[in-house]
Tab-separated table of C-alpha atoms in Angstrom:
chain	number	residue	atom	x	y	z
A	1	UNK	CA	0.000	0.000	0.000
A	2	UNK	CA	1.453	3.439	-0.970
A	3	UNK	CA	1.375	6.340	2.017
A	4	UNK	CA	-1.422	8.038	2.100
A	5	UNK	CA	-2.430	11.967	3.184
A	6	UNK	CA	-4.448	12.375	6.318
A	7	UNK	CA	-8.345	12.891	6.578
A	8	UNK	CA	-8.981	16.200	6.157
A	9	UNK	CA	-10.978	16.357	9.411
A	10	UNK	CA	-7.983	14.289	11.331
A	11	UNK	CA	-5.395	16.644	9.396
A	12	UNK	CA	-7.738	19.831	10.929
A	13	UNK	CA	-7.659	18.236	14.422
A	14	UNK	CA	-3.700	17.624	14.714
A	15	UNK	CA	-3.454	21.168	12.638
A	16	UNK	CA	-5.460	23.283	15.345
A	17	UNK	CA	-4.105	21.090	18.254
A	18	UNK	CA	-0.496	22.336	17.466
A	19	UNK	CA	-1.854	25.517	16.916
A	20	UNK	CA	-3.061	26.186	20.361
A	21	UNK	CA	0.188	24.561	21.980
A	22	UNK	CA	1.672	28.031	23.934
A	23	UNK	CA	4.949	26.265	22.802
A	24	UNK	CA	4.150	27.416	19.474
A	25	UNK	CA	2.541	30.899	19.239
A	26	UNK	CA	5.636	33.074	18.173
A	27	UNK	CA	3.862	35.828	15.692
A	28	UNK	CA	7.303	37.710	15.874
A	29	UNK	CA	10.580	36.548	14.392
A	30	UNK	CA	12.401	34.754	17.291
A	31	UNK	CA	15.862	35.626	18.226
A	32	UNK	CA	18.231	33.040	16.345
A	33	UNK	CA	20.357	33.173	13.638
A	34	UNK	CA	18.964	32.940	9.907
A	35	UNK	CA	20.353	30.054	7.785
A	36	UNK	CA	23.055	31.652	5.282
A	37	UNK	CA	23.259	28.476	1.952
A	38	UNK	CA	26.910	29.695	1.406
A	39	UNK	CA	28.215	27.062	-0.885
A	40	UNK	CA	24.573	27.735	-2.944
A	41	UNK	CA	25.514	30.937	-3.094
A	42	UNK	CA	29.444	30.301	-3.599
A	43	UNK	CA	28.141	28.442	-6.772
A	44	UNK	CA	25.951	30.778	-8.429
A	45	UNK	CA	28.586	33.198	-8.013
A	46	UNK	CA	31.229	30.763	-9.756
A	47	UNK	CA	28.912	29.709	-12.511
A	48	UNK	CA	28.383	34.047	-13.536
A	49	UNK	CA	31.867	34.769	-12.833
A	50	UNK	CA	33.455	32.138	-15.200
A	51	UNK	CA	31.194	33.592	-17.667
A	52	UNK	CA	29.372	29.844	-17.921
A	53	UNK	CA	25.808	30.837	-18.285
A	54	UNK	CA	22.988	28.246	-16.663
A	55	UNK	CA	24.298	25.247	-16.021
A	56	UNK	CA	22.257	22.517	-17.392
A	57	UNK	CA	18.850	22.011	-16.887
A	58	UNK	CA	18.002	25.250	-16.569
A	59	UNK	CA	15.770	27.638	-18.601
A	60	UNK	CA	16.448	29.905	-21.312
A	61	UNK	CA	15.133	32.680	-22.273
A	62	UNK	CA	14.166	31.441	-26.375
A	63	UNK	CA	14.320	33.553	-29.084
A	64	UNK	CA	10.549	35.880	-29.663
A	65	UNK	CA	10.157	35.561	-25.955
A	66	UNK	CA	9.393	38.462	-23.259
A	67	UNK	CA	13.107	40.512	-23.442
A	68	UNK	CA	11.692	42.042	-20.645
A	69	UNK	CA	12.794	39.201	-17.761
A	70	UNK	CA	16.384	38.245	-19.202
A	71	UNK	CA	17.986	35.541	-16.410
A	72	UNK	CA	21.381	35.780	-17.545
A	73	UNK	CA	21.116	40.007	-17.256
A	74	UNK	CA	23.028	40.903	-14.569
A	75	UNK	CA	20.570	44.040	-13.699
A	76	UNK	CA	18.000	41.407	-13.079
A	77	UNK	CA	20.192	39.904	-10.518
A	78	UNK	CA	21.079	43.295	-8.538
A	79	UNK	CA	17.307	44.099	-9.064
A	80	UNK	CA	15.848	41.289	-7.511
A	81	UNK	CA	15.421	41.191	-4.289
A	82	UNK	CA	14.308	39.548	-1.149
A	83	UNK	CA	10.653	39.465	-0.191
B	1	UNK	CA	-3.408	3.951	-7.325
B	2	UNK	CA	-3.684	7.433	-5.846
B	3	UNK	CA	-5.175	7.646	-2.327
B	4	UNK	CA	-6.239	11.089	-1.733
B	5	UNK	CA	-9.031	11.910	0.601
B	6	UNK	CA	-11.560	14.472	-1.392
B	7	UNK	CA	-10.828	18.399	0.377
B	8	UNK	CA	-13.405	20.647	0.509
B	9	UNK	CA	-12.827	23.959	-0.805
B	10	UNK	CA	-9.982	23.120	-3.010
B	11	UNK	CA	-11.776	23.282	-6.161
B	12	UNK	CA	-10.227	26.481	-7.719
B	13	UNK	CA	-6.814	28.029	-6.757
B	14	UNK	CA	-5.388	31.437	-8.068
B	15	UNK	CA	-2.370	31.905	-9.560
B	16	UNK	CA	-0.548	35.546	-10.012
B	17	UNK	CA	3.015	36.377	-10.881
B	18	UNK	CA	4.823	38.722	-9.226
B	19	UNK	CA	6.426	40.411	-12.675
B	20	UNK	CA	2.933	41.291	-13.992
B	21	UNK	CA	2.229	43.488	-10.927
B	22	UNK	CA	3.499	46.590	-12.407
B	23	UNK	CA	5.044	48.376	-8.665
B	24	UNK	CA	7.918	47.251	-7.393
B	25	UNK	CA	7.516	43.771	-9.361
B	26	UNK	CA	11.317	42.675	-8.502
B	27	UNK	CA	10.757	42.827	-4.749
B	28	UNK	CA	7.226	42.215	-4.759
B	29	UNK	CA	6.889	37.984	-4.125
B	30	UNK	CA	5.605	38.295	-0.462
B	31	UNK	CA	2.632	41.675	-1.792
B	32	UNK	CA	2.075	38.942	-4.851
B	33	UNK	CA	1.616	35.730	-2.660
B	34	UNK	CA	-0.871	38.130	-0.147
B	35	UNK	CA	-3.402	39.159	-2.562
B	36	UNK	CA	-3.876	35.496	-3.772
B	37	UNK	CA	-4.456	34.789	0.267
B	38	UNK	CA	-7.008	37.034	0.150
B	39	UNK	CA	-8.958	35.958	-2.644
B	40	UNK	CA	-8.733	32.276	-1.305
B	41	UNK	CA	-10.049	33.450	2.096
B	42	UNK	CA	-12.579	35.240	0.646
B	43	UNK	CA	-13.703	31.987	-1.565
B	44	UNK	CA	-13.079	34.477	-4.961
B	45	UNK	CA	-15.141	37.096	-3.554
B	46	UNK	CA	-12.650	39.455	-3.534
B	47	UNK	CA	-10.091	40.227	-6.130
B	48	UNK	CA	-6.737	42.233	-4.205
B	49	UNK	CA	-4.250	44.085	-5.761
B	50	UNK	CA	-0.994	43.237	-4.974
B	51	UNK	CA	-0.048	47.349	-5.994
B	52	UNK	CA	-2.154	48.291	-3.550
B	53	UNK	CA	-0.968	46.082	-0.238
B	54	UNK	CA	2.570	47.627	-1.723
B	55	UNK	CA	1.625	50.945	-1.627
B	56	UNK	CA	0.132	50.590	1.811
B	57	UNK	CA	3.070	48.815	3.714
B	58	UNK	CA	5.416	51.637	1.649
B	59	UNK	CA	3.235	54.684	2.773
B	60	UNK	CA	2.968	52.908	6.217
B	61	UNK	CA	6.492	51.436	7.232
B	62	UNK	CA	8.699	53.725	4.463
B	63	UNK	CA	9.487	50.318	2.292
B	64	UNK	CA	11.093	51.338	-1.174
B	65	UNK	CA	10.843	49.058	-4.086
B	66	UNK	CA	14.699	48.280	-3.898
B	67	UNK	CA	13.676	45.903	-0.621
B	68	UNK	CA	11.411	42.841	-0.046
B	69	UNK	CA	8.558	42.937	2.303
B	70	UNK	CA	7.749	40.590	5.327
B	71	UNK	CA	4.544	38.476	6.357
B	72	UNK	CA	4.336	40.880	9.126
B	73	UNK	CA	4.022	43.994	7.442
B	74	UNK	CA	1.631	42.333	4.665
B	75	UNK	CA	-0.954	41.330	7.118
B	76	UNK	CA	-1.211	44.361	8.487
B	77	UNK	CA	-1.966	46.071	4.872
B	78	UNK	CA	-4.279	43.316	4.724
B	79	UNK	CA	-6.265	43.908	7.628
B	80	UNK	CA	-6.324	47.358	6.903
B	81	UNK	CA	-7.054	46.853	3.137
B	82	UNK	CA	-9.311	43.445	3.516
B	83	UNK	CA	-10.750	43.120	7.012
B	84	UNK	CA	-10.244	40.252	8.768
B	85	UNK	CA	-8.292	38.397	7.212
B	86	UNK	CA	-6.603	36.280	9.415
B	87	UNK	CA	-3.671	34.039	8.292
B	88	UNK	CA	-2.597	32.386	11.651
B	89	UNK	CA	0.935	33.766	11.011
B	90	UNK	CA	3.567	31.715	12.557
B	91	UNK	CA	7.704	31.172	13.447
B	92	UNK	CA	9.299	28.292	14.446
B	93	UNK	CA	6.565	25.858	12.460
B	94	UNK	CA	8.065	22.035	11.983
B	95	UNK	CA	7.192	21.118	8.382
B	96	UNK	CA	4.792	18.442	9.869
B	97	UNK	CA	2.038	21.147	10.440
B	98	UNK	CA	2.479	22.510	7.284
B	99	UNK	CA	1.463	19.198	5.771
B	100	UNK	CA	-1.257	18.800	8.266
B	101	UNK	CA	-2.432	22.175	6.937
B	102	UNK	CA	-2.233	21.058	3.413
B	103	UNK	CA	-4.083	17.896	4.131
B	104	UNK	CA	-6.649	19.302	5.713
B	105	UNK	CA	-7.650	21.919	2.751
B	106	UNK	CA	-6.169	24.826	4.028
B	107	UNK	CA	-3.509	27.253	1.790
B	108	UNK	CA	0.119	27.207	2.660
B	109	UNK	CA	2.509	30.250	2.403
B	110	UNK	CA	6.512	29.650	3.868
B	111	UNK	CA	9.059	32.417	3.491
B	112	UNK	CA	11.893	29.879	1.837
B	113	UNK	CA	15.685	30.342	0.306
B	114	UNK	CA	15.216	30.153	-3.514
B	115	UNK	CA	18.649	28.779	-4.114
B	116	UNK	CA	17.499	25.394	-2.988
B	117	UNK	CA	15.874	25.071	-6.296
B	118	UNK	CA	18.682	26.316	-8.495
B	119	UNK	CA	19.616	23.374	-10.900
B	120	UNK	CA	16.197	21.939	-10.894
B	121	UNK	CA	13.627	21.982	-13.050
B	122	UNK	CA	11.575	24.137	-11.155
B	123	UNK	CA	13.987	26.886	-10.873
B	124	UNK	CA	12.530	30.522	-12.325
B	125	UNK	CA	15.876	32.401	-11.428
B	126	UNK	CA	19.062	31.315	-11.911
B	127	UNK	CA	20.761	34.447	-10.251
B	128	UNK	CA	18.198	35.018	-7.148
B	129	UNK	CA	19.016	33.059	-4.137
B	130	UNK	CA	17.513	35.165	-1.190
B	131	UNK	CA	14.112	35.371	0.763
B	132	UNK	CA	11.445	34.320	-1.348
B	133	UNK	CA	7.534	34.037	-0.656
B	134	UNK	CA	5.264	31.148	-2.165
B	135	UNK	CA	2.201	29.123	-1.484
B	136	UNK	CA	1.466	25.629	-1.446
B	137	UNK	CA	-1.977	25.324	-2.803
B	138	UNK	CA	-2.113	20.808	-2.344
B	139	UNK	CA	-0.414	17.557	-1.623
B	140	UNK	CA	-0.569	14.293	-2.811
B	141	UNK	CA	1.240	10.856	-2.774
B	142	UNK	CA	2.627	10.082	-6.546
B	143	UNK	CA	3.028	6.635	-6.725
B	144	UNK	CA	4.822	7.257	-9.878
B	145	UNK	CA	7.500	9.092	-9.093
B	146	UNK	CA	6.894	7.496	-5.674
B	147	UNK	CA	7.142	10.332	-3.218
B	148	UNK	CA	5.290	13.513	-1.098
B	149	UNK	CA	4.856	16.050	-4.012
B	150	UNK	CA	3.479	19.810	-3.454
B	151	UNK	CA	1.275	22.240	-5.951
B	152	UNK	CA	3.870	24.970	-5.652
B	153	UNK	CA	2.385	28.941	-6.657
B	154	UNK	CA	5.753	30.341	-7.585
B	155	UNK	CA	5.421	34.072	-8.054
B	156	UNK	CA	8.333	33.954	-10.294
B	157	UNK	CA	6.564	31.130	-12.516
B	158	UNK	CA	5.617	33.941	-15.343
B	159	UNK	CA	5.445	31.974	-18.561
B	160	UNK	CA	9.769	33.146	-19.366
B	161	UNK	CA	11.633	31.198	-17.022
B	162	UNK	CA	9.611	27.861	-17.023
B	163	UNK	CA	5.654	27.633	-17.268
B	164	UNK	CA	3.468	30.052	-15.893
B	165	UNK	CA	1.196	28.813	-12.952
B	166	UNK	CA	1.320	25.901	-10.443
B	167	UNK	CA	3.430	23.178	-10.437
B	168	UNK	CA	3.974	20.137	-8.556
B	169	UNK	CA	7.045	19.853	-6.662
B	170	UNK	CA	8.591	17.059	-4.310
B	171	UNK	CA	7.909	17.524	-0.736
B	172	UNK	CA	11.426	16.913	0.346
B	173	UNK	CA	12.695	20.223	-2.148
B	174	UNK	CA	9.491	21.826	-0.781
B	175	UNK	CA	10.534	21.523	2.888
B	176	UNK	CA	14.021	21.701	2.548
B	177	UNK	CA	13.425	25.286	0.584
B	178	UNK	CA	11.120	26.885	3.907
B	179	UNK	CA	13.837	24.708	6.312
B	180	UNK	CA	16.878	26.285	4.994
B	181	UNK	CA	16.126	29.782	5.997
B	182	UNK	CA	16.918	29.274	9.908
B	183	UNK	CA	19.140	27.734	11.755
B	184	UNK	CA	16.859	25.545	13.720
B	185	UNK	CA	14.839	24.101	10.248
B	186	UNK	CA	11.644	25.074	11.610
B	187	UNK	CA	10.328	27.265	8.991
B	188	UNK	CA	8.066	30.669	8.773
B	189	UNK	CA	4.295	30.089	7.754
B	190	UNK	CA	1.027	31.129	7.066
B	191	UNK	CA	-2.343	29.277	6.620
B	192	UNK	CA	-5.780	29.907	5.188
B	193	UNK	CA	-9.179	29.348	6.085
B	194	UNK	CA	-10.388	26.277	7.306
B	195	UNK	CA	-12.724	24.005	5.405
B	196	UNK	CA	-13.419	22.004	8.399
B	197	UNK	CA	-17.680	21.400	8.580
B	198	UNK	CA	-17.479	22.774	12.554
B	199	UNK	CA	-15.026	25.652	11.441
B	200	UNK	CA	-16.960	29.327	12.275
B	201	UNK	CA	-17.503	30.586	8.661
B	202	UNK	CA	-17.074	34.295	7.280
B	203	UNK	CA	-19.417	36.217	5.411
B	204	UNK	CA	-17.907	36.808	2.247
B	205	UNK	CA	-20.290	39.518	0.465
B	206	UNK	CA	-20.652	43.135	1.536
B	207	UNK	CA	-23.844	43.189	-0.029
B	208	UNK	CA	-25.938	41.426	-3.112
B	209	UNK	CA	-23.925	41.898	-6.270
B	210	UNK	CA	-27.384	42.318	-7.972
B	211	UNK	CA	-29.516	44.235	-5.826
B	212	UNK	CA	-27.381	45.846	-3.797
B	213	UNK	CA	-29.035	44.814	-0.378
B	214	UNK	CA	-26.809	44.542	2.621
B	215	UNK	CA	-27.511	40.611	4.440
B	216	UNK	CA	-29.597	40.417	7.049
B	217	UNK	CA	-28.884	37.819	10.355
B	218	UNK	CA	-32.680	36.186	10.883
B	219	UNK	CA	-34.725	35.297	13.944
B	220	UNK	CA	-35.327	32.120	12.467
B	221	UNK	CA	-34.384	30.227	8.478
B	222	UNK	CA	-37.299	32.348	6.813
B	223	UNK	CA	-36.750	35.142	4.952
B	224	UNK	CA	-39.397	36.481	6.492
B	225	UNK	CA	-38.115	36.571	9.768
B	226	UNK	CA	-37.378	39.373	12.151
B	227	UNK	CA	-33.900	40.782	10.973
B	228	UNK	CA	-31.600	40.605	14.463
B	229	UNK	CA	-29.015	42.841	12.735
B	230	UNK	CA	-27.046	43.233	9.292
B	231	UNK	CA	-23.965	41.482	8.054
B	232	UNK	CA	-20.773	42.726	7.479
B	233	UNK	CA	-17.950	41.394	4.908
B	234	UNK	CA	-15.687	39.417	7.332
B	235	UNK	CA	-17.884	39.102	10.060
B	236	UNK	CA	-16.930	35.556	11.632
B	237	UNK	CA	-20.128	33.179	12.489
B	238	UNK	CA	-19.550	30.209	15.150
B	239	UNK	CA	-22.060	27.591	14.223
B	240	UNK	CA	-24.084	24.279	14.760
B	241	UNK	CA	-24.727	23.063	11.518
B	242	UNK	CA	-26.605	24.159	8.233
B	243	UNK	CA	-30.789	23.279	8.250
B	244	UNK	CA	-32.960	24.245	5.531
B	245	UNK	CA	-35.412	27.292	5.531
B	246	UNK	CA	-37.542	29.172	3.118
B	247	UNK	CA	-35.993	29.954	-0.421
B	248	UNK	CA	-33.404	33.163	-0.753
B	249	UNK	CA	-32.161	34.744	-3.308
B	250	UNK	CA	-28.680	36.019	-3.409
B	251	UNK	CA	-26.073	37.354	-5.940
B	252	UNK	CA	-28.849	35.659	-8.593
B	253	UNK	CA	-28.473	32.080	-6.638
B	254	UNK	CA	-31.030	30.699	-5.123
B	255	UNK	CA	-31.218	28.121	-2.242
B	256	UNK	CA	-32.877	27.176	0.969
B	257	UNK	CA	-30.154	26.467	2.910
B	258	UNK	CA	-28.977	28.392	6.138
B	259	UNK	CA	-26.394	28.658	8.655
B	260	UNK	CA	-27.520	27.891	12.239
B	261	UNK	CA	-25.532	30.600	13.750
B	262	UNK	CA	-24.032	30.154	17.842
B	263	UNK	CA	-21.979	33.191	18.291
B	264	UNK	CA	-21.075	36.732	15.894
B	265	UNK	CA	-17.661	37.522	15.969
B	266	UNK	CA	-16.999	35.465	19.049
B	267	UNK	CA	-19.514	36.750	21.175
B	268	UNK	CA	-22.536	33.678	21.622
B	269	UNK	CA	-26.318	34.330	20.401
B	270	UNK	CA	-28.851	32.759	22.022
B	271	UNK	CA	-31.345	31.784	20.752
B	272	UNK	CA	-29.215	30.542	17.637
B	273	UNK	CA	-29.451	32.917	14.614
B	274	UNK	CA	-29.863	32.280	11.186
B	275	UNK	CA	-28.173	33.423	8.225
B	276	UNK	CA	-28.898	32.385	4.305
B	277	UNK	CA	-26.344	30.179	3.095
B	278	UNK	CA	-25.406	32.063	-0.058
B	279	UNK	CA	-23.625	35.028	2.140
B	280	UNK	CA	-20.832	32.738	3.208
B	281	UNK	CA	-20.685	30.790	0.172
B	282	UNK	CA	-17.843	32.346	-2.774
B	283	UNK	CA	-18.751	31.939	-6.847
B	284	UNK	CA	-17.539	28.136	-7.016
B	285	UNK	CA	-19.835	27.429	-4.168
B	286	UNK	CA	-17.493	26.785	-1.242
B	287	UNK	CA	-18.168	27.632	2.113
């Protein structure tokens, strides 16, 4: 038998029973240190510095598309930002 | 074979990208992601602008386009833009609720690190590899690719880098994307409404989209009845079940139905109250 997914009214249950734990009612960011992927980043940064392009697999901008949104444009990158 | 219980509520989903919002579209993700939550709370009965909840947290907390915005700051523009909305906003989440969430019919929206997905094929931008806003709209067992896979809203997913709208994603990317943002794995999240049968529903429509008429809350399920006050767009109704009444008319629908009504905004009626079914219920008929 494969896994399955919950019942949605047993899935509700365990959902609002964590919900209400006092253990787990932080609305504001807690004090800890944020995750920094520095070998992800390392990499991007290697790929665009050696002037590689996408590695493979990844998508392309083709040829009649939107010029607007160019992935390899390095204004994009400063542009976008975190939100 | 997939097993998959049938969800309530999940029968439409609505997909925006964050490049087609005009303002501040390369910082605007978490704005994006917030005006989809509303429409989804509001069952399609309202249609947000993801300019506007910009312009409001900019006006109100001084946020230029050249930064990102946070949940915190969007759900206040919400409540001031869309009240109540409430997204049960949350830190320090394991993933395990999130998929409770999911499973249960409820919207999921995780802050996550994009860079996670660079080199896969669901990766939208090769060079962005900060904070990044998304929802998870469903989940599902694929016993093909046997594994946990998510329908992923990526506000990036415009139709240039990869296809425009949903996608399904595996679980373990999913969770390791929302994980890798802090230290401790537990990740940032927010939730819509319930489609739980006991959960208190919301009136949905200011007023009848055809008459104009403001809802009325009713003595007893008769349209006839006394009126006991007038309904409000958001107003949250605690209740013991649905029984049917005399025939209503509203937004052009008819029905017969009505919500047996315990407590207004979480103070208790008694006796009950009554309230046609069609002001809680959105365009595809969820309630």
């Amino acid at each position: 038998m494969p896994p399955t997914t919950k019942h949605p009214d047993q899935a509700e249950h365990d959902f609002g029973a964590f919900l209400e734990d006092p253990k787990h009612q932080h609305r504001q960011k807690p004090d800890k240190p944020d995750a920094v992927d520095e070998q992800a980043i390392g990499e991007a940064a290697d790929w665009h510095k050696a002037g590689k392009g996408h590695p493979e697999g990844w998508h392309q901008v083709g040829e009649g598309e939107d010029a607007t949104f160019e992935p390899d444009d390095p204004v994009h990158a400063a542009k976008l930002r975190e939100g | 074979m997939t097993v998959q219980a049938t969800i309530p509520g999940t029968s439409y989903y609505v997909h925006k990208v964050q490049r087609g919002t005009g303002t501040c579209q390369w910082a605007n993700c978490n704005c994006t992601e917030h005006a989809a939550f509303v429409k989804k709370d509001y069952l399609g009965a309202v249609d947000a602008d993801p300019a506007a909840i910009r312009s409001w947290i900019h006006s109100h907390f001084g946020i230029a386009c050249s930064a990102g915005t946070n949940d915190v700051q969007n759900e206040q523009a919400l409540a001031a833009l869309y009240p109540p909305v409430d997204l049960t906003h949350r830190f320090d989440v394991p993933s395990q609720v999130d998929r409770d969430a999911l499973d249960a019919g409820r919207e999921v929206g995780v802050i996550e690190k994009y860079s996670i997905w660079h080199g896969t094929p669901w990766d939208c931008s090769v060079s962005f590899n900060g904070g990044h806003k998304v929802r998870y709209l469903r989940r599902k067992w694929n016993p093909t690719t046997n594994r946990f896979e998510r329908l992923r809203s990526d506000p990036l997913a415009d139709g240039i880098n990869g296809p425009k709208g949903p996608r399904w994603v595996p679980e373990s990317l999913a969770e390791a994307a929302a994980e890798a943002l802090f230290s401790d794995h537990n990740v940032e999240t927010e939730y819509t409404r319930s489609f739980a049968t006991t959960a208190p529903k919301r009136v949905v429509w200011a007023k009848d989209t055809k008459t104009g008429v403001v809802g009325k809350i009713r003595a007893a399920a008769d349209v006839a009845s006394a009126a006991m006050g007038s309904l409000a767009r958001g107003m949250k109704l605690a209740h013991s079940g649905v029984v049917t009444g005399t025939t209503w008319t509203i937004n052009g629908w008819t029905g017969n139905r009505w919500l047996r009504v315990t407590s207004i905004n979480g103070t208790a009626v008694s006796p009950a109250r009554y309230v046609a079914l069609g002001w809680v219920t959105g365009p595809t008929g969820a309630f």
